[in-house]
Coordinates of C-alpha atoms in Angstrom, one line a residue:
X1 CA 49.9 6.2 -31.2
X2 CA 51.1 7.7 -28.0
X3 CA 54.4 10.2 -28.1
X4 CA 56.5 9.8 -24.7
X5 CA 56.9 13.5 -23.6
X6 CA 60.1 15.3 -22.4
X7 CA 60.3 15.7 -18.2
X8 CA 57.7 18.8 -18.2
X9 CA 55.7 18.4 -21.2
X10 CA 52.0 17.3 -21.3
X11 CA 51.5 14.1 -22.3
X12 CA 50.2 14.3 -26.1
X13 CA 47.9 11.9 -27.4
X14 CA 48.1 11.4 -31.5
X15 CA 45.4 8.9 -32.5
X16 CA 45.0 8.0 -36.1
X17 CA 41.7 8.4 -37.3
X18 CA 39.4 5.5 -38.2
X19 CA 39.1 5.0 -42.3
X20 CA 36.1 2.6 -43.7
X21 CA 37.6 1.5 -47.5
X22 CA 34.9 0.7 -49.7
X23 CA 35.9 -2.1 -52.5
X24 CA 38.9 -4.4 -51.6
X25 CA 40.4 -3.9 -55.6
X26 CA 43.9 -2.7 -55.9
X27 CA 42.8 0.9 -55.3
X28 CA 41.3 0.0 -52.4
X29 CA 43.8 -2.4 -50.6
X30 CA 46.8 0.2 -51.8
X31 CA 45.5 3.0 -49.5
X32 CA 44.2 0.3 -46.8
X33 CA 47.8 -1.3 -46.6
X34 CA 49.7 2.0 -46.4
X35 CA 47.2 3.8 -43.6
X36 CA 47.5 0.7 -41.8
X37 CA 50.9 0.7 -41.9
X38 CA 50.5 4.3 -40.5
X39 CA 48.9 3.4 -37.8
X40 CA 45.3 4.2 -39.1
X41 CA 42.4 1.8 -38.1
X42 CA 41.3 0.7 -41.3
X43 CA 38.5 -2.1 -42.2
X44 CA 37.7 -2.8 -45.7
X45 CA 34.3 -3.2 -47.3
X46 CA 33.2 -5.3 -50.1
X47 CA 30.6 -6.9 -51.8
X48 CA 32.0 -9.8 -53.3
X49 CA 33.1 -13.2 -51.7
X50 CA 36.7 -12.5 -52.5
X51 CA 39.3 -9.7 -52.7
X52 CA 40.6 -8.4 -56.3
X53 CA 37.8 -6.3 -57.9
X54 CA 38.3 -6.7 -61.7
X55 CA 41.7 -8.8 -61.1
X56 CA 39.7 -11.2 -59.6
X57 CA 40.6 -15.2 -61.0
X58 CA 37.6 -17.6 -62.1
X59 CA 38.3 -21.5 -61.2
X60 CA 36.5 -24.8 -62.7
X61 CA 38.6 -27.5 -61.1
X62 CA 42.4 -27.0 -61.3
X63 CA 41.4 -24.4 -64.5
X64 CA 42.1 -20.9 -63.8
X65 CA 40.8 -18.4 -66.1
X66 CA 42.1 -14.7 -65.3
X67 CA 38.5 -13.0 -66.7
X68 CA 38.9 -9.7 -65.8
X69 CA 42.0 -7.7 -66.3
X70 CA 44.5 -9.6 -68.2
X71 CA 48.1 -8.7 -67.6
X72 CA 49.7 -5.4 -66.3
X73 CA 52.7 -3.2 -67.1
X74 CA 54.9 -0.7 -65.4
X75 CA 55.8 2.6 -65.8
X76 CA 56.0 4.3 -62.3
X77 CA 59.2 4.2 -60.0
X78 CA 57.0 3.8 -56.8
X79 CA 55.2 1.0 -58.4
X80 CA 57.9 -0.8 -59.9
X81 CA 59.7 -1.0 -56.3
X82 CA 55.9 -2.7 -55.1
X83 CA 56.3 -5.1 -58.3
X84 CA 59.9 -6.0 -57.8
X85 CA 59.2 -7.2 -54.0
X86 CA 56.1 -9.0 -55.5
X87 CA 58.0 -10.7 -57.7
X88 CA 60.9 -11.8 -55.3
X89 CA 57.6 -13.3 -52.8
X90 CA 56.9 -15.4 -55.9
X91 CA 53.2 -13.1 -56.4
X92 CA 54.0 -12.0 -59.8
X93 CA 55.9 -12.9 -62.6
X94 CA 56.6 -11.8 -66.4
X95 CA 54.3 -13.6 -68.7
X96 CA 56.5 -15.0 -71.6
X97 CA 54.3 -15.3 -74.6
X98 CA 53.8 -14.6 -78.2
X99 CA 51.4 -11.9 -78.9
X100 CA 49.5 -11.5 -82.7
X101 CA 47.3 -9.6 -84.4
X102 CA 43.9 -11.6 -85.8
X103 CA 41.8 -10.3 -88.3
X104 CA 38.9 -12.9 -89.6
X105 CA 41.8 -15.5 -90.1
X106 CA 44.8 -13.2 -90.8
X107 CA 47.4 -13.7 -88.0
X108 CA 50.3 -11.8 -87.9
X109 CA 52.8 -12.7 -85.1
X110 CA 54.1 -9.4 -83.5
X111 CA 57.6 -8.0 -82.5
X112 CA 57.3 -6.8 -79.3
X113 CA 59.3 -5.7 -76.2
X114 CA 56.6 -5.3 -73.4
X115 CA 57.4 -6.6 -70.1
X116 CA 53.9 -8.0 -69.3
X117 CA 53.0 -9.1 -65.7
X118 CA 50.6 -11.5 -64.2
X119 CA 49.5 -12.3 -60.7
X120 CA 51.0 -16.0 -59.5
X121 CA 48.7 -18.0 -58.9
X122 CA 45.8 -15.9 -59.9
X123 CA 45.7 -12.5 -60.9
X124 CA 44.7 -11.0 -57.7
X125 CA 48.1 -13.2 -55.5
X126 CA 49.8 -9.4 -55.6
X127 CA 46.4 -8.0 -54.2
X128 CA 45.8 -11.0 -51.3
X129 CA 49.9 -9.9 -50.8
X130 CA 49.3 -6.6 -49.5
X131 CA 45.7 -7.1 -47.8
X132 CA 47.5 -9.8 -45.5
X133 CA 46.2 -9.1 -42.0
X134 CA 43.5 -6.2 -42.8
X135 CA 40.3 -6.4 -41.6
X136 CA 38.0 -6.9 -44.5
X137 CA 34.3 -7.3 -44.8
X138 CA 33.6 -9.5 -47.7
X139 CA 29.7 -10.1 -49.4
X140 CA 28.8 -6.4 -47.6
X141 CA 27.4 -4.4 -50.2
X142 CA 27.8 -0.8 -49.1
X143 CA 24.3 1.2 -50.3
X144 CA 24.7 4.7 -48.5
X145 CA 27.1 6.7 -46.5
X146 CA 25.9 9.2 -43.8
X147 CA 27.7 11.7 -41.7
X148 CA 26.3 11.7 -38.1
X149 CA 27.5 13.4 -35.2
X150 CA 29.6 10.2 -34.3
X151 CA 31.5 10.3 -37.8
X152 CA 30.9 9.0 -41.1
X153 CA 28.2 5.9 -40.9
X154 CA 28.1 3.2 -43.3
X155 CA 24.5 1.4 -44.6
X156 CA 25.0 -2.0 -46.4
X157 CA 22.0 -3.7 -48.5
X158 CA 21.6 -6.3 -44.9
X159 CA 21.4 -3.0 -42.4
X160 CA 23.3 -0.5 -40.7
X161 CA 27.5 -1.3 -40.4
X162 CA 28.0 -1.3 -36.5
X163 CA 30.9 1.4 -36.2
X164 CA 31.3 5.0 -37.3
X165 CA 34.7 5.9 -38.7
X166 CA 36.0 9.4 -39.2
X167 CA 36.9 8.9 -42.6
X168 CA 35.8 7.3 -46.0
X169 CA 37.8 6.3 -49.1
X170 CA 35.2 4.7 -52.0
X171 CA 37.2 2.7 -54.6
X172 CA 34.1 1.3 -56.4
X173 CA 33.9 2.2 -60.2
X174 CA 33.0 5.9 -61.0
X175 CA 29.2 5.4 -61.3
X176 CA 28.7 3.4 -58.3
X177 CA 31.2 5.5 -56.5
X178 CA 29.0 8.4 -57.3
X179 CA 25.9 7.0 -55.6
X180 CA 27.4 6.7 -51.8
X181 CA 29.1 10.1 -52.6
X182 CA 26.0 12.1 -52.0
X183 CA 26.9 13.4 -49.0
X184 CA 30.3 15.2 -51.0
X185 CA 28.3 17.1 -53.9
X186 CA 31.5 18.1 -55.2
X187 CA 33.0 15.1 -55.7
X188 CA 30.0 13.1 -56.6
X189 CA 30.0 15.2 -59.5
X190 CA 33.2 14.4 -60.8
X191 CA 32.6 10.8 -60.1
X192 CA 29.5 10.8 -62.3
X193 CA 31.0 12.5 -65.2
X194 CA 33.2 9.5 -65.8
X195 CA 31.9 6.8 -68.2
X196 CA 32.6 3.4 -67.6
X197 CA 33.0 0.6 -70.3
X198 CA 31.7 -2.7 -70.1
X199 CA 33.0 -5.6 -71.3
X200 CA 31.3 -9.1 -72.0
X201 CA 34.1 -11.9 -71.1
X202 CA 34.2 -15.9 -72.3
X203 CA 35.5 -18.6 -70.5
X204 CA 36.1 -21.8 -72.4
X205 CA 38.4 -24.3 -71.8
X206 CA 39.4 -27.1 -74.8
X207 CA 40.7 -30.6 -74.1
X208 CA 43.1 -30.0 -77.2
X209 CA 45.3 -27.5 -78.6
X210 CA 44.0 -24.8 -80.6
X211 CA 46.0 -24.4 -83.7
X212 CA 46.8 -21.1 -82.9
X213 CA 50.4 -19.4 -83.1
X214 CA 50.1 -17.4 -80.3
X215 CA 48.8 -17.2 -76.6
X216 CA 47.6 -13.9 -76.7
X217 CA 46.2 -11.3 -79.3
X218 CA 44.6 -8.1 -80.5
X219 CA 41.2 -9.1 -82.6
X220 CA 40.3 -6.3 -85.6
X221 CA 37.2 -6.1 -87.1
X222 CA 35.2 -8.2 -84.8
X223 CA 32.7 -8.2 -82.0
X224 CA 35.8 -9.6 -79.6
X225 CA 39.0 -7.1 -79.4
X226 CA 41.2 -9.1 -77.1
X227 CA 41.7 -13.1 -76.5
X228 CA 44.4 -15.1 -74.2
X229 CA 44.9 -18.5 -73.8
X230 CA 45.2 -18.3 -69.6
X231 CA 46.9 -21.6 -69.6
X232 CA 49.9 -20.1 -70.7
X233 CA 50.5 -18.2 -68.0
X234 CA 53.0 -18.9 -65.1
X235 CA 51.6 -20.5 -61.9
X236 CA 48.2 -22.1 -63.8
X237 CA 47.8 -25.8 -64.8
X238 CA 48.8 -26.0 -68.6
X239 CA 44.6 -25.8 -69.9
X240 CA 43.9 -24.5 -73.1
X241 CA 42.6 -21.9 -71.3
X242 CA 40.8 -19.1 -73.0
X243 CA 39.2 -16.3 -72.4
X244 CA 37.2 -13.7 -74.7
X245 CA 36.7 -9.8 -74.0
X246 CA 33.9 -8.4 -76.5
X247 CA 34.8 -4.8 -77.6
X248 CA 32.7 -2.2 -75.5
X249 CA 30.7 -1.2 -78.0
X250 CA 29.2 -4.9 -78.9
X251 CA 29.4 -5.5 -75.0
X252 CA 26.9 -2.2 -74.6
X253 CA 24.7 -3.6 -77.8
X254 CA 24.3 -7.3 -75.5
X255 CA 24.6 -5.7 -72.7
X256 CA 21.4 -7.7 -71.2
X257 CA 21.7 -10.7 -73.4
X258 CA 21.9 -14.2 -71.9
X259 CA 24.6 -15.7 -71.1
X260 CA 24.4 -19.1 -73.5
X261 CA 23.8 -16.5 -76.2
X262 CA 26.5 -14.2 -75.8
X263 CA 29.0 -17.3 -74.9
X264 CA 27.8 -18.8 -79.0
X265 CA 28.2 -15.3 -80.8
X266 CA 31.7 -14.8 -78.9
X267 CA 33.2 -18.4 -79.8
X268 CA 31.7 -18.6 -83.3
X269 CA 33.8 -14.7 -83.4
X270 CA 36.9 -16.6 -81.7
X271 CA 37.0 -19.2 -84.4
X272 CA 36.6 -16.8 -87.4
X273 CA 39.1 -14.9 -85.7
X274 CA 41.6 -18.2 -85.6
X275 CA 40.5 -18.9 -88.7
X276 CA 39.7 -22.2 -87.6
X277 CA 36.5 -24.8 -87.8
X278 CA 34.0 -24.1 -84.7
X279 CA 35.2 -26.5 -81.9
X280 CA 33.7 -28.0 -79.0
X281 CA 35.0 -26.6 -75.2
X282 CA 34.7 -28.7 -72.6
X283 CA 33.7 -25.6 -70.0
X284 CA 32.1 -22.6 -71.1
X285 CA 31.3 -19.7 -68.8
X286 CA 30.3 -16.2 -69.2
X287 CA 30.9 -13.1 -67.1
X288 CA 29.2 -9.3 -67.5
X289 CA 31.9 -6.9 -66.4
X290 CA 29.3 -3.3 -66.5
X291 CA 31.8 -1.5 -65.2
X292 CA 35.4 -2.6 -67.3
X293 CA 37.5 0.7 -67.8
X294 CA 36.8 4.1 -68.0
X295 CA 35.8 5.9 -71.4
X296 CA 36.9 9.4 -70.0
X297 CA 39.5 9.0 -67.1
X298 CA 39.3 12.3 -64.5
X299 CA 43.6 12.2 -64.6
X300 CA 43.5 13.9 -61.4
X301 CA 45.0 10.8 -59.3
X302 CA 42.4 10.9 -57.0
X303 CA 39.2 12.8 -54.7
X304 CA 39.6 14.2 -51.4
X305 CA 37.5 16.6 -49.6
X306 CA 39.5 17.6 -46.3
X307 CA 36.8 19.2 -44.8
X308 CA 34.0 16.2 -44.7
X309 CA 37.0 13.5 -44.4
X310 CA 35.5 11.7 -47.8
X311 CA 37.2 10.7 -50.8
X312 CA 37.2 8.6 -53.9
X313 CA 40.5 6.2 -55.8
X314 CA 40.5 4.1 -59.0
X315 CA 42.0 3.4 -62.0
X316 CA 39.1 6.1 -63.3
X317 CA 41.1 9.4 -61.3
X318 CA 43.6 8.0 -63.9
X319 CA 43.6 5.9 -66.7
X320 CA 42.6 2.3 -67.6
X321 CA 45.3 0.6 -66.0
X322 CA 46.4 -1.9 -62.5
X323 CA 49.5 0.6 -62.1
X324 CA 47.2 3.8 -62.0
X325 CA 44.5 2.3 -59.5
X326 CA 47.7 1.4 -57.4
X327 CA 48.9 4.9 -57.9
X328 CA 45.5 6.3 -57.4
X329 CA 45.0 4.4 -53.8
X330 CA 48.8 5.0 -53.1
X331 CA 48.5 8.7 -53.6
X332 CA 45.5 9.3 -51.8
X333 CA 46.6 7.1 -48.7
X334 CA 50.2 9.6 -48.9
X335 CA 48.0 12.7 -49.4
X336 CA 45.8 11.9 -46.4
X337 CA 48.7 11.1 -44.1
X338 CA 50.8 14.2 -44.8
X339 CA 47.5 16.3 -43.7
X340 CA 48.1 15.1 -40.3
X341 CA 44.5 14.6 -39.6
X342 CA 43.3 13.7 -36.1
X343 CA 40.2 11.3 -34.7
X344 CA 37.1 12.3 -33.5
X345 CA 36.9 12.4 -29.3

């Protein structure tokens, strides 16, 4: 960004440092999307073959099953004002639905107030939203990060990344955050102290209706703790729909267990749940999430070593949930600008 001096001045040249993102969840995209809007050069890395992390949507023909994070909530000012201009672009909307308690057949229908959002279509629309126009490196799995005399260069599991940037932010769960946070010893530490979660998760989808009273609900006393019929949702083709999180302790105990064998103990659990006769689905899928949610959150909103130019976001600088990984990439993105750093000539 070039500043037009007064008749006398020297010219003075401000150019915004280059920033490599690592993981294109909402963390990551946050804190892309506001240093880009900046002015910072910013390209996003990520290993998958789509944008969304854990809000990432599953499709089998026109059924959409939602199998990572569920709904979200807010709380924070800054990220209601983000929700509210979602909503009027037609990305998210409030998820009208009856919610219950299930335990081994006893349903209780619950009384409750909570303004729950989902993504329209898919969970991840909001996240698509706000990477619009990015550069983003999809199915790039980033394996080390090494500061050079030319800046901060990147190694992916297919060689090295062209370019050297003069900054990092890694948005990849705690554990996996810790590993290409070698070069910050200080920060790698905290990164590895959190424990992650993970969570086994169900996809079947039933040519009938489920005689169930609800579309969503808590699940006591059972290997599953949470189960929504997706179909419900705004914006998806009206499937019965569901999908099945195992509790994180029974996800840890199957935590290498086959697929077909943790999709039969989870549905014969869904149906003594429901109370119900086991069923046939039509579709059945399975999906190992090892790193769900963080057991032991840092609440520190986010890492950031000024000196090396390195830093870390996620929902695990802050608690289990989409609003604190937007906060956590929103307040590291602010923090970073505010510092006024300058790029490498």
């Amino acid at each position: 960004m070039k500043t037009r001096p007064h008749p006398g001045e020297t010219s003075i040249i401000d150019i915004r440092p280059s920033v490599a993102v690592i993981g294109a969840g909402m963390a990551g995209v946050t804190a892309a999307r506001l240093l880009s809007e900046r002015g910072y050069p910013v390209r996003i890395f990520d290993k998958g073959r789509g944008i969304g992390g854990r809000m990432s949507t599953r499709r089998e023909g026109d059924c959409a099953f939602d199998h990572g994070c569920q709904f979200f909530t807010v709380r924070d000012d800054r990220f209601r004002s983000y929700v509210e201009a979602w909503q009027d672009a037609g990305l998210v909307s409030p998820w009208r639905h009856r919610i219950a308690n299930c335990d081994r057949g006893d349903i209780t229908v619950l009384r409750d107030d909570t303004v729950r959002y989902v993504g329209v279509p898919g969970m991840n629309a909001m996240i698509k939203g706000m990477a619009e126009g990015l550069s983003i490196q999809l199915a790039t799995r980033i394996v080390e990060i090494n500061e050079t005399d030319e800046g901060w260069r990147l190694v992916a599991d297919s060689g090295p990344v062209d370019d050297a940037f003069d900054m990092v932010i890694v948005t990849a769960p705690a554990e996996q955050s810790s590993d290409l946070l070698k070069a910050a010893p200080a920060l790698q530490a905290k990164a590895a102290s959190v424990r992650m979660q993970p969570c086994w998760a169900v996809m079947a989808m039933f040519e009938f209706e489920l005689d169930a009273p609800f579309e969503a609900a808590f699940v006591r006393n059972s290997p599953l703790v949470w189960v929504a019929n997706g179909g419900s949702k705004p914006g998806r083709a009206a499937h019965e729909a569901w999908v099945l999180h195992a509790s994180p302790a029974w996800s840890r105990a199957h935590l290498d267990d086959k697929p077909d064998a943790v999709i039969a103990q989870l549905l014969r659990a869904f149906y003594e749940a429901l109370g119900i006769k086991d069923v046939d689905p039509s579709v059945t899928l399975a999906h190992r999430w090892r790193y769900a949610a963080p057991e032991n959150a840092l609440d520190c909103g986010f890492l950031w070593d000024a000196e090396l130019n390195i830093g870390a976001a996620g929902d695990w600088c802050l608690n289990a949930r989409v609003e604190n990984a937007f906060l956590s990439g929103f307040l590291l993105a602010d923090h970073i600008h505010a510092s006024r750093p300058r790029a490498m000539l």
